[in-house]
Amino acid sequence: MKPILIKDNKSYDKSKLDAIPSLTNQVLDKTLNQLEQEGLFIFPNIKDNSDDLCGEQMILQSFNNNYYSSNVMGFLGFGEEQLFIQSRFSVVDEETNRDYFFQYLLEKVLELPNITNFDTFSSQSEQIFNLYMFLFPLYLKKAMRKGFFKTYVWRKYNKSNVQGIVDVKAHIQVNTPFVGNVAFKQREFSFDNDMNQLIRHTIEYVKNQSFGSVIVAKIKNESNKIIEATPTYEYFDRNKVISNNKQNTIRHAYYYEYRVLQRLCLMILQHQKHNIGFGSNHINGILFDGAWLWEEYINKLIGAGFYHPKNKSRVGAQQLFSKESGYQVGLIYPDFISKNNDNRIIADTKYKPIKNIDSKDYLQVLAYMFRFNAKKGFYIYPESDSAVNPSLQMYLNEGTTFEQNVNHQEDIVITKLGLIIPQRTDLTYSEFYRAMQSNENRLIKSILNE
């Protein structure tokens, strides 16, 4: 069945999804929190990464005779039915259905090699599976920053020095006639457990893929530590390890990162059994927060010259005010604060059209500029190559209409700066890539040379 395509942040007549009724019922009017619990993989995690993505947000919401998509892009499958949510800033060829912009964002933000293209639907499931594997290093590193996962396991022994519970059945089987040894089992606190074994099996599986060396190279240190911690690893134990992890989901809040990693490993190792959108009896897929992708992409472009506070992860928190006691209040997280304190710049990313950047956005950035003594501010948003002027400067007014003395201040300016997204449908991905690099250079110069 040919996948149905829609775009994020758009409304559609309900008939648009008539061809995928089962899949629609699986996601309609359900929150991202609900779908994540049902097995859908959402990147970044709702809990602690995305400042814009809310767990109460819905992928698809019904209202009257329309369906409304939200701020997420990605791929969903249920049985033979498939739904692809593409970027609203892409112009997609109806024959090929290529979304080069979405692909480009993923490559830049997740540092993917150019092997995960979405050119053909025939290999769509494989390409989504590749994304799972390229996410693996990111989640492994994040989990292992918490330290090794350690838990109690049962170990079986057969020796003369009994230190645990005698295993009568095993003892009769292996120690008849009796020669002095006793079969027993003992509960031990160990690194060599089902979770770390699952990670080890995933590493070994990824190694054997055509591009496995690219992935494993990113986790060389972590891989070596896992291999050292799992001396009992056996290839033929894979199904047993998968079964044990499915039955014993990690629940402790401290090990939340391992719980997410556990889900990802199971998705990778069960690829042949639960292929995305084919033959599965539950919802499968992967979704990406569009606003987060855009912000992190811009960070890749200008991050060397800017601080990048992050709200959900509580990185780089700033305060608006200080009390007489010195206690600071008014927590804020500007997207970007330039490192040049002689000519400070505030930049804010907006994954929305220029016409939707309005009053609330103005007040926010002006507050940041006032707080950091910045004379220049930028809204960085995606813009089509048909835009007459992708750069709109706005000067701060002074005076009041009551006194009829309103004038603009020449030295305080906010610029709506669009990054041009190529819109031609006859481009190859290589041509699109080169055009984006050229447009990126112009955007960087516009910010730094203003």
PDB file of C-alpha atoms in Angstrom, residues 118-343:
ATOM      1  CA  PHE A 118      13.992   8.803   1.631  1.00  0.00           C
ATOM      2  CA  ASP A 119      13.926   8.689  -2.153  1.00  0.00           C
ATOM      3  CA  THR A 120      11.926   5.507  -2.649  1.00  0.00           C
ATOM      4  CA  PHE A 121       8.974   4.057  -0.807  1.00  0.00           C
ATOM      5  CA  SER A 122      10.157   0.528  -1.579  1.00  0.00           C
ATOM      6  CA  SER A 123      12.960   0.917   0.958  1.00  0.00           C
ATOM      7  CA  GLN A 124      11.075   3.176   3.354  1.00  0.00           C
ATOM      8  CA  SER A 125      10.933   0.634   6.154  1.00  0.00           C
ATOM      9  CA  GLU A 126      14.667   0.014   5.889  1.00  0.00           C
ATOM     10  CA  GLN A 127      15.405   3.732   5.996  1.00  0.00           C
ATOM     11  CA  ILE A 128      13.346   4.187   9.167  1.00  0.00           C
ATOM     12  CA  PHE A 129      15.113   1.217  10.695  1.00  0.00           C
ATOM     13  CA  ASN A 130      18.430   2.887   9.823  1.00  0.00           C
ATOM     14  CA  LEU A 131      17.300   5.934  11.788  1.00  0.00           C
ATOM     15  CA  TYR A 132      16.781   3.760  14.851  1.00  0.00           C
ATOM     16  CA  MET A 133      20.341   2.514  14.585  1.00  0.00           C
ATOM     17  CA  PHE A 134      21.789   5.989  14.130  1.00  0.00           C
ATOM     18  CA  LEU A 135      19.932   7.141  17.237  1.00  0.00           C
ATOM     19  CA  PHE A 136      21.505   4.299  19.212  1.00  0.00           C
ATOM     20  CA  PRO A 137      24.861   6.057  19.946  1.00  0.00           C
ATOM     21  CA  LEU A 138      23.083   9.172  21.202  1.00  0.00           C
ATOM     22  CA  TYR A 139      20.941   7.260  23.670  1.00  0.00           C
ATOM     23  CA  LEU A 140      23.711   4.905  24.742  1.00  0.00           C
ATOM     24  CA  LYS A 141      25.986   7.822  25.649  1.00  0.00           C
ATOM     25  CA  LYS A 142      23.196   9.591  27.481  1.00  0.00           C
ATOM     26  CA  ALA A 143      22.325   6.498  29.514  1.00  0.00           C
ATOM     27  CA  MET A 144      25.923   5.688  30.381  1.00  0.00           C
ATOM     28  CA  ARG A 145      26.486   9.197  31.708  1.00  0.00           C
ATOM     29  CA  LYS A 146      24.358   7.952  34.611  1.00  0.00           C
ATOM     30  CA  GLY A 147      26.918   5.183  35.140  1.00  0.00           C
ATOM     31  CA  PHE A 148      26.686   1.472  34.436  1.00  0.00           C
ATOM     32  CA  PHE A 149      23.307  -0.135  34.967  1.00  0.00           C
ATOM     33  CA  LYS A 150      23.662  -2.510  37.912  1.00  0.00           C
ATOM     34  CA  THR A 151      21.026  -4.816  39.351  1.00  0.00           C
ATOM     35  CA  TYR A 152      20.535  -8.127  41.155  1.00  0.00           C
ATOM     36  CA  VAL A 153      20.827 -11.318  39.111  1.00  0.00           C
ATOM     37  CA  TRP A 154      20.697 -15.022  39.938  1.00  0.00           C
ATOM     38  CA  ARG A 155      23.924 -16.939  39.274  1.00  0.00           C
ATOM     39  CA  LYS A 156      24.191 -20.729  39.199  1.00  0.00           C
ATOM     40  CA  TYR A 157      27.221 -22.533  40.627  1.00  0.00           C
ATOM     41  CA  ASN A 158      28.380 -26.095  41.121  1.00  0.00           C
ATOM     42  CA  LYS A 159      31.193 -26.303  43.650  1.00  0.00           C
ATOM     43  CA  SER A 160      31.992 -27.593  47.098  1.00  0.00           C
ATOM     44  CA  ASN A 161      31.802 -24.241  48.884  1.00  0.00           C
ATOM     45  CA  VAL A 162      28.029 -23.621  49.073  1.00  0.00           C
ATOM     46  CA  GLN A 163      27.149 -19.893  49.327  1.00  0.00           C
ATOM     47  CA  GLY A 164      23.517 -19.726  48.264  1.00  0.00           C
ATOM     48  CA  ILE A 165      20.315 -21.724  47.827  1.00  0.00           C
ATOM     49  CA  VAL A 166      20.780 -25.379  46.901  1.00  0.00           C
ATOM     50  CA  ASP A 167      19.255 -26.190  43.501  1.00  0.00           C
ATOM     51  CA  VAL A 168      18.060 -29.743  44.160  1.00  0.00           C
ATOM     52  CA  LYS A 169      16.994 -30.517  40.594  1.00  0.00           C
ATOM     53  CA  ALA A 170      20.255 -29.290  39.092  1.00  0.00           C
ATOM     54  CA  HIS A 171      22.250 -31.018  41.825  1.00  0.00           C
ATOM     55  CA  ILE A 172      20.720 -34.415  41.020  1.00  0.00           C
ATOM     56  CA  GLN A 173      21.298 -33.896  37.295  1.00  0.00           C
ATOM     57  CA  VAL A 174      24.957 -32.901  37.443  1.00  0.00           C
ATOM     58  CA  ASN A 175      26.238 -34.431  40.669  1.00  0.00           C
ATOM     59  CA  THR A 176      25.171 -38.061  40.407  1.00  0.00           C
ATOM     60  CA  PRO A 177      27.167 -39.889  41.571  1.00  0.00           C
ATOM     61  CA  PHE A 178      28.169 -37.389  44.247  1.00  0.00           C
ATOM     62  CA  VAL A 179      31.799 -36.263  43.982  1.00  0.00           C
ATOM     63  CA  GLY A 180      31.833 -33.404  46.480  1.00  0.00           C
ATOM     64  CA  ASN A 181      30.254 -30.519  44.537  1.00  0.00           C
ATOM     65  CA  VAL A 182      26.847 -28.997  45.265  1.00  0.00           C
ATOM     66  CA  ALA A 183      24.664 -27.162  42.714  1.00  0.00           C
ATOM     67  CA  PHE A 184      23.323 -23.897  44.115  1.00  0.00           C
ATOM     68  CA  LYS A 185      22.209 -20.457  43.007  1.00  0.00           C
ATOM     69  CA  GLN A 186      23.063 -17.099  44.487  1.00  0.00           C
ATOM     70  CA  ARG A 187      21.641 -13.584  44.084  1.00  0.00           C
ATOM     71  CA  GLU A 188      24.365 -11.100  43.200  1.00  0.00           C
ATOM     72  CA  PHE A 189      24.568  -7.383  42.441  1.00  0.00           C
ATOM     73  CA  SER A 190      26.101  -7.380  38.978  1.00  0.00           C
ATOM     74  CA  PHE A 191      26.886  -5.347  35.855  1.00  0.00           C
ATOM     75  CA  ASP A 192      26.449  -8.495  33.766  1.00  0.00           C
ATOM     76  CA  ASN A 193      22.655  -8.312  33.656  1.00  0.00           C
ATOM     77  CA  ASP A 194      19.832  -8.437  31.110  1.00  0.00           C
ATOM     78  CA  MET A 195      19.966  -4.702  30.354  1.00  0.00           C
ATOM     79  CA  ASN A 196      23.684  -4.614  29.626  1.00  0.00           C
ATOM     80  CA  GLN A 197      23.380  -7.882  27.725  1.00  0.00           C
ATOM     81  CA  LEU A 198      20.675  -6.236  25.594  1.00  0.00           C
ATOM     82  CA  ILE A 199      23.023  -3.347  24.848  1.00  0.00           C
ATOM     83  CA  ARG A 200      25.803  -5.822  24.005  1.00  0.00           C
ATOM     84  CA  HIS A 201      23.568  -7.730  21.582  1.00  0.00           C
ATOM     85  CA  THR A 202      22.545  -4.443  19.962  1.00  0.00           C
ATOM     86  CA  ILE A 203      26.181  -3.416  19.529  1.00  0.00           C
ATOM     87  CA  GLU A 204      27.024  -6.773  17.966  1.00  0.00           C
ATOM     88  CA  TYR A 205      23.979  -6.559  15.690  1.00  0.00           C
ATOM     89  CA  VAL A 206      24.820  -3.040  14.523  1.00  0.00           C
ATOM     90  CA  LYS A 207      28.433  -4.052  13.866  1.00  0.00           C
ATOM     91  CA  ASN A 208      27.264  -6.494  11.214  1.00  0.00           C
ATOM     92  CA  GLN A 209      25.263  -3.925   9.233  1.00  0.00           C
ATOM     93  CA  SER A 210      26.689  -2.455   6.031  1.00  0.00           C
ATOM     94  CA  PHE A 211      27.367   0.878   7.754  1.00  0.00           C
ATOM     95  CA  GLY A 212      27.914  -0.555  11.233  1.00  0.00           C
ATOM     96  CA  SER A 213      31.498   0.658  11.456  1.00  0.00           C
ATOM     97  CA  VAL A 214      30.278   4.266  11.119  1.00  0.00           C
ATOM     98  CA  ILE A 215      27.950   3.856  14.095  1.00  0.00           C
ATOM     99  CA  VAL A 216      30.256   1.827  16.325  1.00  0.00           C
ATOM    100  CA  ALA A 217      33.071   4.339  15.776  1.00  0.00           C
ATOM    101  CA  LYS A 218      30.943   6.909  17.635  1.00  0.00           C
ATOM    102  CA  ILE A 219      30.662   4.698  20.717  1.00  0.00           C
ATOM    103  CA  LYS A 220      34.089   3.078  20.859  1.00  0.00           C
ATOM    104  CA  ASN A 221      34.662   3.800  24.562  1.00  0.00           C
ATOM    105  CA  GLU A 222      31.121   2.880  25.594  1.00  0.00           C
ATOM    106  CA  SER A 223      31.251  -0.276  23.492  1.00  0.00           C
ATOM    107  CA  ASN A 224      34.496  -1.424  25.092  1.00  0.00           C
ATOM    108  CA  LYS A 225      33.058  -0.896  28.580  1.00  0.00           C
ATOM    109  CA  ILE A 226      29.898  -2.860  27.765  1.00  0.00           C
ATOM    110  CA  ILE A 227      31.926  -5.720  26.272  1.00  0.00           C
ATOM    111  CA  GLU A 228      34.090  -5.835  29.389  1.00  0.00           C
ATOM    112  CA  ALA A 229      30.999  -5.837  31.634  1.00  0.00           C
ATOM    113  CA  THR A 230      29.283  -8.736  29.821  1.00  0.00           C
ATOM    114  CA  PRO A 231      31.714 -11.689  29.861  1.00  0.00           C
ATOM    115  CA  THR A 232      28.841 -14.205  29.665  1.00  0.00           C
ATOM    116  CA  TYR A 233      27.641 -12.875  26.294  1.00  0.00           C
ATOM    117  CA  GLU A 234      26.574 -15.580  23.845  1.00  0.00           C
ATOM    118  CA  TYR A 235      25.143 -14.888  20.398  1.00  0.00           C
ATOM    119  CA  PHE A 236      22.567 -17.670  20.710  1.00  0.00           C
ATOM    120  CA  ASP A 237      21.144 -16.111  23.904  1.00  0.00           C
ATOM    121  CA  ARG A 238      19.696 -13.178  21.932  1.00  0.00           C
ATOM    122  CA  ASN A 239      16.047 -14.296  21.970  1.00  0.00           C
ATOM    123  CA  LYS A 240      16.284 -15.061  25.669  1.00  0.00           C
ATOM    124  CA  VAL A 241      17.766 -11.623  26.402  1.00  0.00           C
ATOM    125  CA  ILE A 242      15.053  -9.929  24.332  1.00  0.00           C
ATOM    126  CA  SER A 243      12.329 -11.866  26.151  1.00  0.00           C
ATOM    127  CA  ASN A 244      13.768 -11.051  29.585  1.00  0.00           C
ATOM    128  CA  ASN A 245      13.924  -7.338  28.789  1.00  0.00           C
ATOM    129  CA  LYS A 246      10.376  -7.275  27.433  1.00  0.00           C
ATOM    130  CA  GLN A 247       9.144  -8.898  30.640  1.00  0.00           C
ATOM    131  CA  ASN A 248      11.248  -6.698  32.931  1.00  0.00           C
ATOM    132  CA  THR A 249      10.921  -3.102  31.801  1.00  0.00           C
ATOM    133  CA  ILE A 250      13.174  -0.709  33.696  1.00  0.00           C
ATOM    134  CA  ARG A 251      10.929   1.347  35.956  1.00  0.00           C
ATOM    135  CA  HIS A 252      13.199   3.159  38.396  1.00  0.00           C
ATOM    136  CA  ALA A 253      13.041   6.915  37.771  1.00  0.00           C
ATOM    137  CA  TYR A 254      16.809   7.314  38.181  1.00  0.00           C
ATOM    138  CA  TYR A 255      17.379   4.995  35.240  1.00  0.00           C
ATOM    139  CA  TYR A 256      14.899   6.728  32.925  1.00  0.00           C
ATOM    140  CA  GLU A 257      17.580   7.052  30.222  1.00  0.00           C
ATOM    141  CA  TYR A 258      18.134   3.308  30.360  1.00  0.00           C
ATOM    142  CA  ARG A 259      14.401   2.709  29.983  1.00  0.00           C
ATOM    143  CA  VAL A 260      14.393   4.697  26.737  1.00  0.00           C
ATOM    144  CA  LEU A 261      17.551   2.921  25.582  1.00  0.00           C
ATOM    145  CA  GLN A 262      15.939  -0.428  26.402  1.00  0.00           C
ATOM    146  CA  ARG A 263      12.990   0.396  24.128  1.00  0.00           C
ATOM    147  CA  LEU A 264      15.304   1.466  21.326  1.00  0.00           C
ATOM    148  CA  CYS A 265      17.439  -1.674  21.583  1.00  0.00           C
ATOM    149  CA  LEU A 266      14.341  -3.869  21.460  1.00  0.00           C
ATOM    150  CA  MET A 267      13.131  -2.039  18.354  1.00  0.00           C
ATOM    151  CA  ILE A 268      16.466  -2.612  16.635  1.00  0.00           C
ATOM    152  CA  LEU A 269      16.827  -6.268  17.593  1.00  0.00           C
ATOM    153  CA  GLN A 270      13.219  -7.086  16.702  1.00  0.00           C
ATOM    154  CA  HIS A 271      13.371  -5.375  13.322  1.00  0.00           C
ATOM    155  CA  GLN A 272      12.719  -8.543  11.334  1.00  0.00           C
ATOM    156  CA  LYS A 273       9.809  -9.487  13.568  1.00  0.00           C
ATOM    157  CA  HIS A 274       8.174  -6.079  13.880  1.00  0.00           C
ATOM    158  CA  ASN A 275       9.040  -4.212  10.709  1.00  0.00           C
ATOM    159  CA  ILE A 276       7.787  -0.637  10.592  1.00  0.00           C
ATOM    160  CA  GLY A 277       4.299  -0.640   9.172  1.00  0.00           C
ATOM    161  CA  PHE A 278       4.344  -4.247   7.977  1.00  0.00           C
ATOM    162  CA  GLY A 279       2.656  -7.156   9.709  1.00  0.00           C
ATOM    163  CA  SER A 280       2.619  -5.600  13.150  1.00  0.00           C
ATOM    164  CA  ASN A 281      -0.505  -5.537  15.282  1.00  0.00           C
ATOM    165  CA  HIS A 282       0.402  -2.364  17.123  1.00  0.00           C
ATOM    166  CA  ILE A 283       1.458   1.160  16.206  1.00  0.00           C
ATOM    167  CA  ASN A 284       5.062   1.559  15.105  1.00  0.00           C
ATOM    168  CA  GLY A 285       7.103   4.522  14.024  1.00  0.00           C
ATOM    169  CA  ILE A 286       9.331   7.412  14.909  1.00  0.00           C
ATOM    170  CA  LEU A 287       8.444  11.084  15.299  1.00  0.00           C
ATOM    171  CA  PHE A 288      10.608  14.193  15.509  1.00  0.00           C
ATOM    172  CA  ASP A 289       9.766  17.531  17.081  1.00  0.00           C
ATOM    173  CA  GLY A 290       9.997  20.050  14.236  1.00  0.00           C
ATOM    174  CA  ALA A 291      10.784  23.042  16.464  1.00  0.00           C
ATOM    175  CA  TRP A 292      13.527  21.125  18.280  1.00  0.00           C
ATOM    176  CA  LEU A 293      15.078  19.948  15.001  1.00  0.00           C
ATOM    177  CA  TRP A 294      15.094  23.511  13.679  1.00  0.00           C
ATOM    178  CA  GLU A 295      16.634  24.964  16.852  1.00  0.00           C
ATOM    179  CA  GLU A 296      19.361  22.329  17.045  1.00  0.00           C
ATOM    180  CA  TYR A 297      20.067  22.733  13.328  1.00  0.00           C
ATOM    181  CA  ILE A 298      20.584  26.487  13.767  1.00  0.00           C
ATOM    182  CA  ASN A 299      22.824  25.689  16.736  1.00  0.00           C
ATOM    183  CA  LYS A 300      25.014  23.651  14.377  1.00  0.00           C
ATOM    184  CA  LEU A 301      25.344  26.740  12.180  1.00  0.00           C
ATOM    185  CA  ILE A 302      25.983  29.518  14.716  1.00  0.00           C
ATOM    186  CA  GLY A 303      26.781  27.641  17.934  1.00  0.00           C
ATOM    187  CA  ALA A 304      30.499  28.481  17.860  1.00  0.00           C
ATOM    188  CA  GLY A 305      29.720  32.153  18.473  1.00  0.00           C
ATOM    189  CA  PHE A 306      26.680  31.791  20.731  1.00  0.00           C
ATOM    190  CA  TYR A 307      25.703  30.381  24.113  1.00  0.00           C
ATOM    191  CA  HIS A 308      22.732  28.031  23.794  1.00  0.00           C
ATOM    192  CA  PRO A 309      20.650  27.707  27.005  1.00  0.00           C
ATOM    193  CA  LYS A 310      18.229  24.777  27.152  1.00  0.00           C
ATOM    194  CA  ASN A 311      15.033  24.896  29.145  1.00  0.00           C
ATOM    195  CA  LYS A 312      14.022  21.271  29.748  1.00  0.00           C
ATOM    196  CA  SER A 313      17.556  20.090  30.522  1.00  0.00           C
ATOM    197  CA  ARG A 314      18.158  23.174  32.723  1.00  0.00           C
ATOM    198  CA  VAL A 315      21.373  24.091  30.907  1.00  0.00           C
ATOM    199  CA  GLY A 316      22.533  27.719  30.932  1.00  0.00           C
ATOM    200  CA  ALA A 317      19.689  29.145  33.023  1.00  0.00           C
ATOM    201  CA  GLN A 318      19.583  32.949  33.299  1.00  0.00           C
ATOM    202  CA  GLN A 319      17.628  35.252  35.636  1.00  0.00           C
ATOM    203  CA  LEU A 320      15.920  38.552  34.891  1.00  0.00           C
ATOM    204  CA  PHE A 321      16.112  40.133  38.362  1.00  0.00           C
ATOM    205  CA  SER A 322      17.974  40.186  41.662  1.00  0.00           C
ATOM    206  CA  LYS A 323      16.415  41.023  45.021  1.00  0.00           C
ATOM    207  CA  GLU A 324      18.109  43.242  47.600  1.00  0.00           C
ATOM    208  CA  SER A 325      19.358  40.094  49.296  1.00  0.00           C
ATOM    209  CA  GLY A 326      21.120  39.084  46.080  1.00  0.00           C
ATOM    210  CA  TYR A 327      18.704  36.224  45.406  1.00  0.00           C
ATOM    211  CA  GLN A 328      17.997  35.994  41.682  1.00  0.00           C
ATOM    212  CA  VAL A 329      14.509  35.436  40.260  1.00  0.00           C
ATOM    213  CA  GLY A 330      12.789  35.375  36.885  1.00  0.00           C
ATOM    214  CA  LEU A 331      14.205  32.270  35.205  1.00  0.00           C
ATOM    215  CA  ILE A 332      14.671  32.641  31.433  1.00  0.00           C
ATOM    216  CA  TYR A 333      16.197  30.559  28.640  1.00  0.00           C
ATOM    217  CA  PRO A 334      16.954  32.595  25.496  1.00  0.00           C
ATOM    218  CA  ASP A 335      17.639  30.366  22.494  1.00  0.00           C
ATOM    219  CA  PHE A 336      20.971  32.020  21.691  1.00  0.00           C
ATOM    220  CA  ILE A 337      23.133  34.674  23.409  1.00  0.00           C
ATOM    221  CA  SER A 338      26.201  35.827  21.501  1.00  0.00           C
ATOM    222  CA  LYS A 339      29.568  35.382  23.202  1.00  0.00           C
ATOM    223  CA  ASN A 340      30.673  38.840  22.088  1.00  0.00           C
ATOM    224  CA  ASN A 341      29.698  40.963  25.092  1.00  0.00           C
ATOM    225  CA  ASP A 342      30.825  44.199  23.396  1.00  0.00           C
ATOM    226  CA  ASN A 343      28.208  43.788  20.689  1.00  0.00           C
TER     227      ASN A 343
END
